[in-house]
Coordinates of C-alpha atoms and ligand atoms in Angstrom, one line a residue:
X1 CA -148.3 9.5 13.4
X2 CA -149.5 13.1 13.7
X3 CA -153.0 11.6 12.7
X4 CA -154.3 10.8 15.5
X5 CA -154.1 13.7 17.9
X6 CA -155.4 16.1 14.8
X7 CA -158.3 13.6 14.5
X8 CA -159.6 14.2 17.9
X9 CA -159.2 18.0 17.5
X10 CA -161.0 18.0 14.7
X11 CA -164.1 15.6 15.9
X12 CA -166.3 17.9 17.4
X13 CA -166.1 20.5 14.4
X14 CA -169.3 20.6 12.4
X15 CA -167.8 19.4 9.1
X16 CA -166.5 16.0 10.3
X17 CA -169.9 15.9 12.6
X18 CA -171.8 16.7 9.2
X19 CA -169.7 13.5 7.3
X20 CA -170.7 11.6 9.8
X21 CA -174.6 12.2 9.7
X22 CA -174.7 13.9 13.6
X23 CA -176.0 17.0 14.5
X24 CA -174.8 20.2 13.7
X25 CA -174.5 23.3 15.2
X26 CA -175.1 25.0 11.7
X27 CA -174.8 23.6 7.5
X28 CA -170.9 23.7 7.2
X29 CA -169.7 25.3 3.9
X30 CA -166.6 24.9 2.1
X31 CA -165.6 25.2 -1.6
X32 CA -163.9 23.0 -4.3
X33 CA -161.5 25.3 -5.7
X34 CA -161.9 27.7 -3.0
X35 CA -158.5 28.6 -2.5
X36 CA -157.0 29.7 -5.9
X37 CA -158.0 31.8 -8.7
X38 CA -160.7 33.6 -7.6
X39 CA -158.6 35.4 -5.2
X40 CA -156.6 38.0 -5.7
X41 CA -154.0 37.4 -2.7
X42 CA -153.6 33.9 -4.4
X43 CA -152.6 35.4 -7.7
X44 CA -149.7 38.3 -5.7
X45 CA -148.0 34.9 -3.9
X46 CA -147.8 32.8 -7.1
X47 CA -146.9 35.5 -9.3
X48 CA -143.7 33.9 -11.6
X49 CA -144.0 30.7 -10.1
X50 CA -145.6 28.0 -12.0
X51 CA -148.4 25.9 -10.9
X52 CA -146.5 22.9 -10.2
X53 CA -143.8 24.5 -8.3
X54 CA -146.4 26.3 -6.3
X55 CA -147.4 23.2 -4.4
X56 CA -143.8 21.7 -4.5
X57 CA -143.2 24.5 -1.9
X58 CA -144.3 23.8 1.6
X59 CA -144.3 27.3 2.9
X60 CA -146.6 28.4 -0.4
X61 CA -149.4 25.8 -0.4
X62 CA -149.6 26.2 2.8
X63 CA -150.5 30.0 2.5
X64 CA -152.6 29.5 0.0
X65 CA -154.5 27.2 1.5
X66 CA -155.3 29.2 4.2
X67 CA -156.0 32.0 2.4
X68 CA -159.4 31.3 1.8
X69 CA -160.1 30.1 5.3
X70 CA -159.1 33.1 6.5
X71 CA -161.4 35.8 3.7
X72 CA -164.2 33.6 3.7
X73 CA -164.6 31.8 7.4
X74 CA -165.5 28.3 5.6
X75 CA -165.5 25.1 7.7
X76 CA -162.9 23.3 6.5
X77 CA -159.5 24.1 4.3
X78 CA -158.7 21.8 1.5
X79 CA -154.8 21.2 0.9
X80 CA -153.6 23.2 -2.2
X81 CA -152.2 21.2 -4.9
X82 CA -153.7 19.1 -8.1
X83 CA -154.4 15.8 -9.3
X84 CA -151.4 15.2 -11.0
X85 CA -148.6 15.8 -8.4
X86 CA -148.2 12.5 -7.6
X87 CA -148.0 11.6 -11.3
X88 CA -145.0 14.1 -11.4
X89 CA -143.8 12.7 -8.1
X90 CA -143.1 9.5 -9.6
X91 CA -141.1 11.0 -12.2
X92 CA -143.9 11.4 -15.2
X93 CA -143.2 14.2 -17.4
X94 CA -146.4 16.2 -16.7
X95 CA -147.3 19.6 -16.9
X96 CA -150.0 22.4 -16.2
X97 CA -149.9 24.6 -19.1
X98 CA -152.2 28.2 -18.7
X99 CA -155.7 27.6 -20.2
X100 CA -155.0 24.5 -21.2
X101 CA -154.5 22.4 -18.0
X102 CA -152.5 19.2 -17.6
X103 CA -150.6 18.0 -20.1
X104 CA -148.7 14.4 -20.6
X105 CA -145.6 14.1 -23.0
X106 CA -145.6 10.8 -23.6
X107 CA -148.9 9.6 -22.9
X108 CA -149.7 6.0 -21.7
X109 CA -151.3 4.0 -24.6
X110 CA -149.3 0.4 -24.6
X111 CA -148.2 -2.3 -21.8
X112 CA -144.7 -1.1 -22.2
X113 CA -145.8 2.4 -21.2
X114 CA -147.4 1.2 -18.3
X115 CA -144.1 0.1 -16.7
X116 CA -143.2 4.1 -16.4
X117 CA -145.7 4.1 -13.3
X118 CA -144.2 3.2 -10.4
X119 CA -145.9 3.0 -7.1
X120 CA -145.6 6.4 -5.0
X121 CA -143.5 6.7 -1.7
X122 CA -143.7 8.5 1.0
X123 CA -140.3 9.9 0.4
X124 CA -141.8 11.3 -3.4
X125 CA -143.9 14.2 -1.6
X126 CA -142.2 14.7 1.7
X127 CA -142.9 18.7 0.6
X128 CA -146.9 17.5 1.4
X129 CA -145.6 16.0 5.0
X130 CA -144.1 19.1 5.3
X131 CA -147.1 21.7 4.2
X132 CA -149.3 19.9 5.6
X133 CA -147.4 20.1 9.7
X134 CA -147.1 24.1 9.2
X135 CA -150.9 24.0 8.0
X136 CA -152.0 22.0 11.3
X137 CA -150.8 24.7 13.6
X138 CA -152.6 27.4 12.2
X139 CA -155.8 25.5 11.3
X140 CA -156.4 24.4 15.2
X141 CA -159.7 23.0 14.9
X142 CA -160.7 23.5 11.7
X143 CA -160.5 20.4 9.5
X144 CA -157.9 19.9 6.7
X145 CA -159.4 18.2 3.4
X146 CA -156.4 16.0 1.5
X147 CA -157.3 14.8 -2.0
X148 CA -156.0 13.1 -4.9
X149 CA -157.6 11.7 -8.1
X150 CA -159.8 8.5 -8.9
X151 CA -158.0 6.0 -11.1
X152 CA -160.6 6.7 -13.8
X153 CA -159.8 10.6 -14.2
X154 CA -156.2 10.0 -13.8
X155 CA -155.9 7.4 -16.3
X156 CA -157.5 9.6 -18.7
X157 CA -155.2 12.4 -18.5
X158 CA -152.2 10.0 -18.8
X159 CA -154.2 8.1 -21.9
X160 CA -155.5 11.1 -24.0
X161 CA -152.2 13.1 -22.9
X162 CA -153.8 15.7 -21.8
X163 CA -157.9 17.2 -21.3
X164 CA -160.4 15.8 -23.1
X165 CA -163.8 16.0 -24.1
X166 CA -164.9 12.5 -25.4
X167 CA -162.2 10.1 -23.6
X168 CA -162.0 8.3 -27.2
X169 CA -158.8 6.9 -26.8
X170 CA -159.2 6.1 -22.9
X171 CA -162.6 4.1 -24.0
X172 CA -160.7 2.3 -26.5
X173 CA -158.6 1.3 -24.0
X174 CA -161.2 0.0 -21.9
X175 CA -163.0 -1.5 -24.5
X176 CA -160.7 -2.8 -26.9
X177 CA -158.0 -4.4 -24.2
X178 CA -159.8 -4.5 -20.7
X179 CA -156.6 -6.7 -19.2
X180 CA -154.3 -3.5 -20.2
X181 CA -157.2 -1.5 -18.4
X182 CA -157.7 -2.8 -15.5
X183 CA -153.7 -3.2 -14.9
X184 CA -153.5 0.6 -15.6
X185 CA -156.1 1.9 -13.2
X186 CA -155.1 -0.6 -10.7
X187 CA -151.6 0.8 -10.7
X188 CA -153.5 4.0 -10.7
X189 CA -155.7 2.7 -7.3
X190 CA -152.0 2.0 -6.0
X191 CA -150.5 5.6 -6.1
X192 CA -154.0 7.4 -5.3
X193 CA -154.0 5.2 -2.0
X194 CA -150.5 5.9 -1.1
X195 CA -151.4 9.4 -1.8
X196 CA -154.0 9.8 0.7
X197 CA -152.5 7.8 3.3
X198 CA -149.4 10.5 3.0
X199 CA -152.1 13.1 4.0
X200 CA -153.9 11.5 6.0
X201 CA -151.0 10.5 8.0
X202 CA -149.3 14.1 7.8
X203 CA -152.9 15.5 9.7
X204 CA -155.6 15.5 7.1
X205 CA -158.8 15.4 8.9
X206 CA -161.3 14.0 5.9
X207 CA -160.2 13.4 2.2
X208 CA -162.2 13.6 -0.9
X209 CA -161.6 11.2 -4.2
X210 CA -161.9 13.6 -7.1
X211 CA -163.6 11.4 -10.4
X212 CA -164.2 14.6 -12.1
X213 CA -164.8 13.2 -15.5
X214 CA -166.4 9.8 -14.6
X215 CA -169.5 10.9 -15.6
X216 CA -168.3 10.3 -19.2
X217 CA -169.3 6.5 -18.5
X218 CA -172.6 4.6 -18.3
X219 CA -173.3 2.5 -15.4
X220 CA -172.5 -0.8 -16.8
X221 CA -169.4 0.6 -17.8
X222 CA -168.9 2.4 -14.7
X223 CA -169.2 -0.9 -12.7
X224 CA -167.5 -3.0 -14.5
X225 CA -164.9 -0.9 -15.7
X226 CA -164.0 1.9 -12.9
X227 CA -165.8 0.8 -10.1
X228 CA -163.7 -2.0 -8.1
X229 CA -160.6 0.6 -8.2
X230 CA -162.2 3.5 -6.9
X231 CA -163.8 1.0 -4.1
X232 CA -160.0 -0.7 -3.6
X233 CA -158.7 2.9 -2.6
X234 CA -162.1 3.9 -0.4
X235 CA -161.3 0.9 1.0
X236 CA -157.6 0.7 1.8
X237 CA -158.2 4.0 3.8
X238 CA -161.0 3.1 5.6
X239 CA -159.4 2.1 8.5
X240 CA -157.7 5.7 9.8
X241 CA -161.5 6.8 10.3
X242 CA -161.5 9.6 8.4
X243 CA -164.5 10.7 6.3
X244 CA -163.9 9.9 2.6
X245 CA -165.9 12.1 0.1
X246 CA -166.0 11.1 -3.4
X247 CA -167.1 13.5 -6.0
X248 CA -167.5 13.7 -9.6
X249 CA -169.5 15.7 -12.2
X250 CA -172.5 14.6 -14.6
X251 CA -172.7 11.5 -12.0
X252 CA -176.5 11.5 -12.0
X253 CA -177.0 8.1 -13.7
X254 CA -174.0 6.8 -11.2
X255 CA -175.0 7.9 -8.2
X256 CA -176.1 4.8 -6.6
X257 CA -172.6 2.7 -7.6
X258 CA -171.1 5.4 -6.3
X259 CA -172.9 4.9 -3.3
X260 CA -172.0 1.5 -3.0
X261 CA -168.3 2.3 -3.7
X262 CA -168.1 3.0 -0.7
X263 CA -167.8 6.3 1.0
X264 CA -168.8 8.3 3.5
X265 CA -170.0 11.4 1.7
X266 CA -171.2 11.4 -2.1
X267 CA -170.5 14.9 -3.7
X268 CA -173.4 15.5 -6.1
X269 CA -172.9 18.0 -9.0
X270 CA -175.9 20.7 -9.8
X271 CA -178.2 18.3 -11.8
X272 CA -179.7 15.9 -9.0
X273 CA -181.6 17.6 -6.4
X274 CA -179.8 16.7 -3.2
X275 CA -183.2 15.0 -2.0
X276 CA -183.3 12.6 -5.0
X277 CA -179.5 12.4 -4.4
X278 CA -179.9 10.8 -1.5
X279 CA -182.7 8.3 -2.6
X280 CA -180.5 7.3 -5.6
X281 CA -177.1 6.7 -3.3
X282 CA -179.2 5.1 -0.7
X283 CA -178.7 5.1 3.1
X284 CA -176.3 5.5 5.6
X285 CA -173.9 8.2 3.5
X286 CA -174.0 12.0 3.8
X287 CA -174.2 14.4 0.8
X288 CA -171.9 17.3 -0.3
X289 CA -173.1 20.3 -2.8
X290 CA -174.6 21.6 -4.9
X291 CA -175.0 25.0 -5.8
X292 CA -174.1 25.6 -9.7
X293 CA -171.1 27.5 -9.3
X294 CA -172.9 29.9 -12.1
X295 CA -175.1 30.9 -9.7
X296 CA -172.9 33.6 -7.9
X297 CA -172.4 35.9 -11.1
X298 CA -176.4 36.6 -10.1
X299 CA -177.1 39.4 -7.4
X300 CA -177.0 38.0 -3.9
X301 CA -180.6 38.0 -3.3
X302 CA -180.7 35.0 -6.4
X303 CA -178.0 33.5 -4.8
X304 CA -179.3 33.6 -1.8
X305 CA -182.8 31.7 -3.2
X306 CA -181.0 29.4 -4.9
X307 CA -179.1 28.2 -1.9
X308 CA -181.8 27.9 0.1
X309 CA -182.8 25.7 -2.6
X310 CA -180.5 23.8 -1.6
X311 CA -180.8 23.6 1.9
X312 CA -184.3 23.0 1.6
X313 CA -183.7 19.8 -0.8
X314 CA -181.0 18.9 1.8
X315 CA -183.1 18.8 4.7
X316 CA -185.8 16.8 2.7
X317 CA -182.8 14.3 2.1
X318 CA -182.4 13.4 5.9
X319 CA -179.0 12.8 6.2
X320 CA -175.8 14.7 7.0
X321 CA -175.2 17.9 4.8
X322 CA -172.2 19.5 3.6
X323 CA -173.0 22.8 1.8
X324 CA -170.5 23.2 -1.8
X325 CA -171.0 23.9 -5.0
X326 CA -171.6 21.4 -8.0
X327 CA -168.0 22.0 -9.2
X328 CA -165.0 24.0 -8.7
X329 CA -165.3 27.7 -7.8
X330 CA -165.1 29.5 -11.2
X331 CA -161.5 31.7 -11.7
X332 CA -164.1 35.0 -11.9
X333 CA -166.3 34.7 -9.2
X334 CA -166.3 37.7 -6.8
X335 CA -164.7 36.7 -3.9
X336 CA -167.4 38.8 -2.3
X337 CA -170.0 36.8 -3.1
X338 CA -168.3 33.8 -2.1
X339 CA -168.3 35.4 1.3
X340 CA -171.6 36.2 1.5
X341 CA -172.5 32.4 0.9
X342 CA -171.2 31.2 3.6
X343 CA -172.8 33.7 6.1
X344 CA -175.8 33.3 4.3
X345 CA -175.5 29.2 4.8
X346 CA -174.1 29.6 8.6
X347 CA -177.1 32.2 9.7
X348 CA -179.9 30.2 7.5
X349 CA -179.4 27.2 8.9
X350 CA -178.3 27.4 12.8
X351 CA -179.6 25.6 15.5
Ligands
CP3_401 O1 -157.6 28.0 -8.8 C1 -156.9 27.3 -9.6 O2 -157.5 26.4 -10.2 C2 -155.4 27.6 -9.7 C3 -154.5 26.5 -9.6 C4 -154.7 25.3 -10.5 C5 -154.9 24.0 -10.0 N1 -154.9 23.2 -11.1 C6 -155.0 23.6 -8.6 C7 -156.0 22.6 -8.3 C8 -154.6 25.2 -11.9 C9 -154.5 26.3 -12.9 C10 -154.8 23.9 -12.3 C11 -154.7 23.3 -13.6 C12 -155.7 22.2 -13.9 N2 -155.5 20.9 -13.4 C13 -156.9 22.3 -14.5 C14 -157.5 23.6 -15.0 C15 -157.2 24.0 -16.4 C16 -157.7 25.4 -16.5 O3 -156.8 26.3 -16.7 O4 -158.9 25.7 -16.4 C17 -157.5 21.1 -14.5 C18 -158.8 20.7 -15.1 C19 -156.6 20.2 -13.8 C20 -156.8 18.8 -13.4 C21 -157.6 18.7 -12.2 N3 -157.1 19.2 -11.0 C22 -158.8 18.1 -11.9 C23 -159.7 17.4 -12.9 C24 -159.0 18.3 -10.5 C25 -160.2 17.8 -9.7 C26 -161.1 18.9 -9.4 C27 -162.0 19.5 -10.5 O5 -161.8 20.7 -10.7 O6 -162.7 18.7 -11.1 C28 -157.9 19.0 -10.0 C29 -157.8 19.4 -8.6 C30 -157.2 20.7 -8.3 N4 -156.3 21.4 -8.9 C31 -157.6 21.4 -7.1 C32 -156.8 22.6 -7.1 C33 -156.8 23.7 -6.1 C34 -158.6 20.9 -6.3 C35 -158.7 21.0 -4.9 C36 -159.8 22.0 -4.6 O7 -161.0 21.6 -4.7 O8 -159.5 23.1 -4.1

């Protein structure tokens, strides 16, 4: 297991020190979305390839994830790829269509459906083995970020078929036959937890669950419904050691049960103040964001106010910090100004 060794070289570096609440020799910065469309050496390696086939090739998401490291100096590289890769590794007809994102063909919406979800094997994404040993070399000690998707905003794409902005047919799913439900996202638990342990195994230093759409749900339905798969997958991986981030958007109201999930690091999305962020999750877990990523079409001296916004609600939090956005780097951001975040955050904030 290549784990291990990575793990120790990666210790000392300020993000995993930040994850785990110790000191830090400055805020480390790093970006959902950060490597990607907002760069325009990202858009001259991908050119004719499609999405998907971009991080079915080792040698590519590996650039690409660097790419970003290297422009903007952030603490930590995130692997490049998407939620549904392991859905299409298990042989699901899924695909990202331009302006559109993913798309299911045959959706899952009956029992008999369900039996087209097989669990994930190592074997399904040896290209993500592979990536991820050529990425380990050149990252030294800077930490590598795996990821995957929660059960609940992966069973939504496979439900609706594709995005969508009211989860009807994924709530009538959970409301209207729980047992189907709860053997869907389970299955879904299954694959994401083989998913990370891939990564995690291949050298990923920290990962982060990505319930981007959870915040759809209201608590009750949250705990009842979501809550003991997202906190079966925290769980399974627990015992590598690695920090485990779990993030989603419009969370506000499920901040605390996200808390209890149990992660390391709760990613908060621009609406909660980090400060009341941390009241809400509770103790013991560090925070990750939350600059609106709107805020860097402004000029940088209202960036720079709103981030140390930020910092400021950060400090008042008392825990560990982990400076981000609220969401995904937007395709137009200046890459400029991206860089100029993350001196701003490193120089603000040293110690
Ligand atoms: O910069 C880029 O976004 C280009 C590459 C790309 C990815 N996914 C990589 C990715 C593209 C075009 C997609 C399609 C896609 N997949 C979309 C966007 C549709 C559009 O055109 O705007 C969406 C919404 C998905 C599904 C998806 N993928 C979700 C909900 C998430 C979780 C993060 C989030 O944004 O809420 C992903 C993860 C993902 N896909 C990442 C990357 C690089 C995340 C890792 C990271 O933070 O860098």
């Amino acid at each position: 297991m290549r784990g291990v060794s990575v793990h120790q070289q990666t210790a000392a570096s300020p993000f995993i020190r930040a994850c785990r609440r110790e000191s830090v020799p400055h805020t480390p910065v790093w970006f959902m979305r950060q490597a990607g469309r907002s760069l325009p050496e990202y858009h001259k390696v991908r050119e004719g390839i499609p999405i998907l086939e971009s991080c079915t090739r080792p040698e590519l998401a590996a650039e690409i994830t660097m790419q970003p490291v290297r422009r903007h100096s952030v603490d930590a590289a995130i692997y490049f790829s998407d939620i549904v890769v392991p859905l299409k590794a298990i042989g699901m007809d899924v695909d990202i269509k331009p302006g559109l994102g993913p798309v299911i063909a045959e959706p899952i919406r009956t029992r008999a459906d369900l039996a087209r979800l097989r669990d994930l094997e190592p074997d399904d994404v040896s290209f993500v083995t592979e990536a991820i040993g050529l990425l380990l070399g050149e990252l030294g000690a800077t930490p590598l970020i795996g990821f995957a998707g929660a059960p609940f905003t992966l069973a939504s794409y496979l439900v609706e078929g594709g995005t969508s902005r009211n989860h009807e047919r994924t709530k009538a799913m959970m409301y209207g036959d729980p047992e189907l439900w709860r053997d869907l996202i389970d299955r879904l638990a299954d694959i994401t937890t083989s998913f990370l342990k891939v990564q995690i195994e291949a050298g990923a230093s920290a990962v982060q669950l990505f319930d981007s759409w959870v915040g759809a749900l209201a608590p009750a339905d949250y705990r009842r419904h979501v809550m003991p798969a997202s906190a079966r997958v925290l769980d399974a991986i627990g015992g590598y050691g690695v920090p485990r981030i779990h993030f989603g958007v419009g969370t506000g109201e499920l901040l605390g049960l996200m808390g209890e999930a149990g992660a390391d690091v709760v990613g908060v999305d621009w609406r909660v103040p980090l400060d009341e962020a941390a009241r809400r999750v509770g103790p013991g877990k560090a925070l990750q964001g939350n600059l609106d990523p709107s805020v860097l079409f402004a000029p940088s001296a209202a960036v720079e106010a709103k981030a140390a916004e930020v910092l400021e609600a950060a400090r008042a939090s008392g825990t560990g910090h982990i400076f981000n956005l609220g969401h995904g780097v937007l395709p137009s951001t200046d890459p400029d100004a991206i860089t100029r975040l993350v001196e701003y955050v490193h120089t603000s904030t040293e110690r």
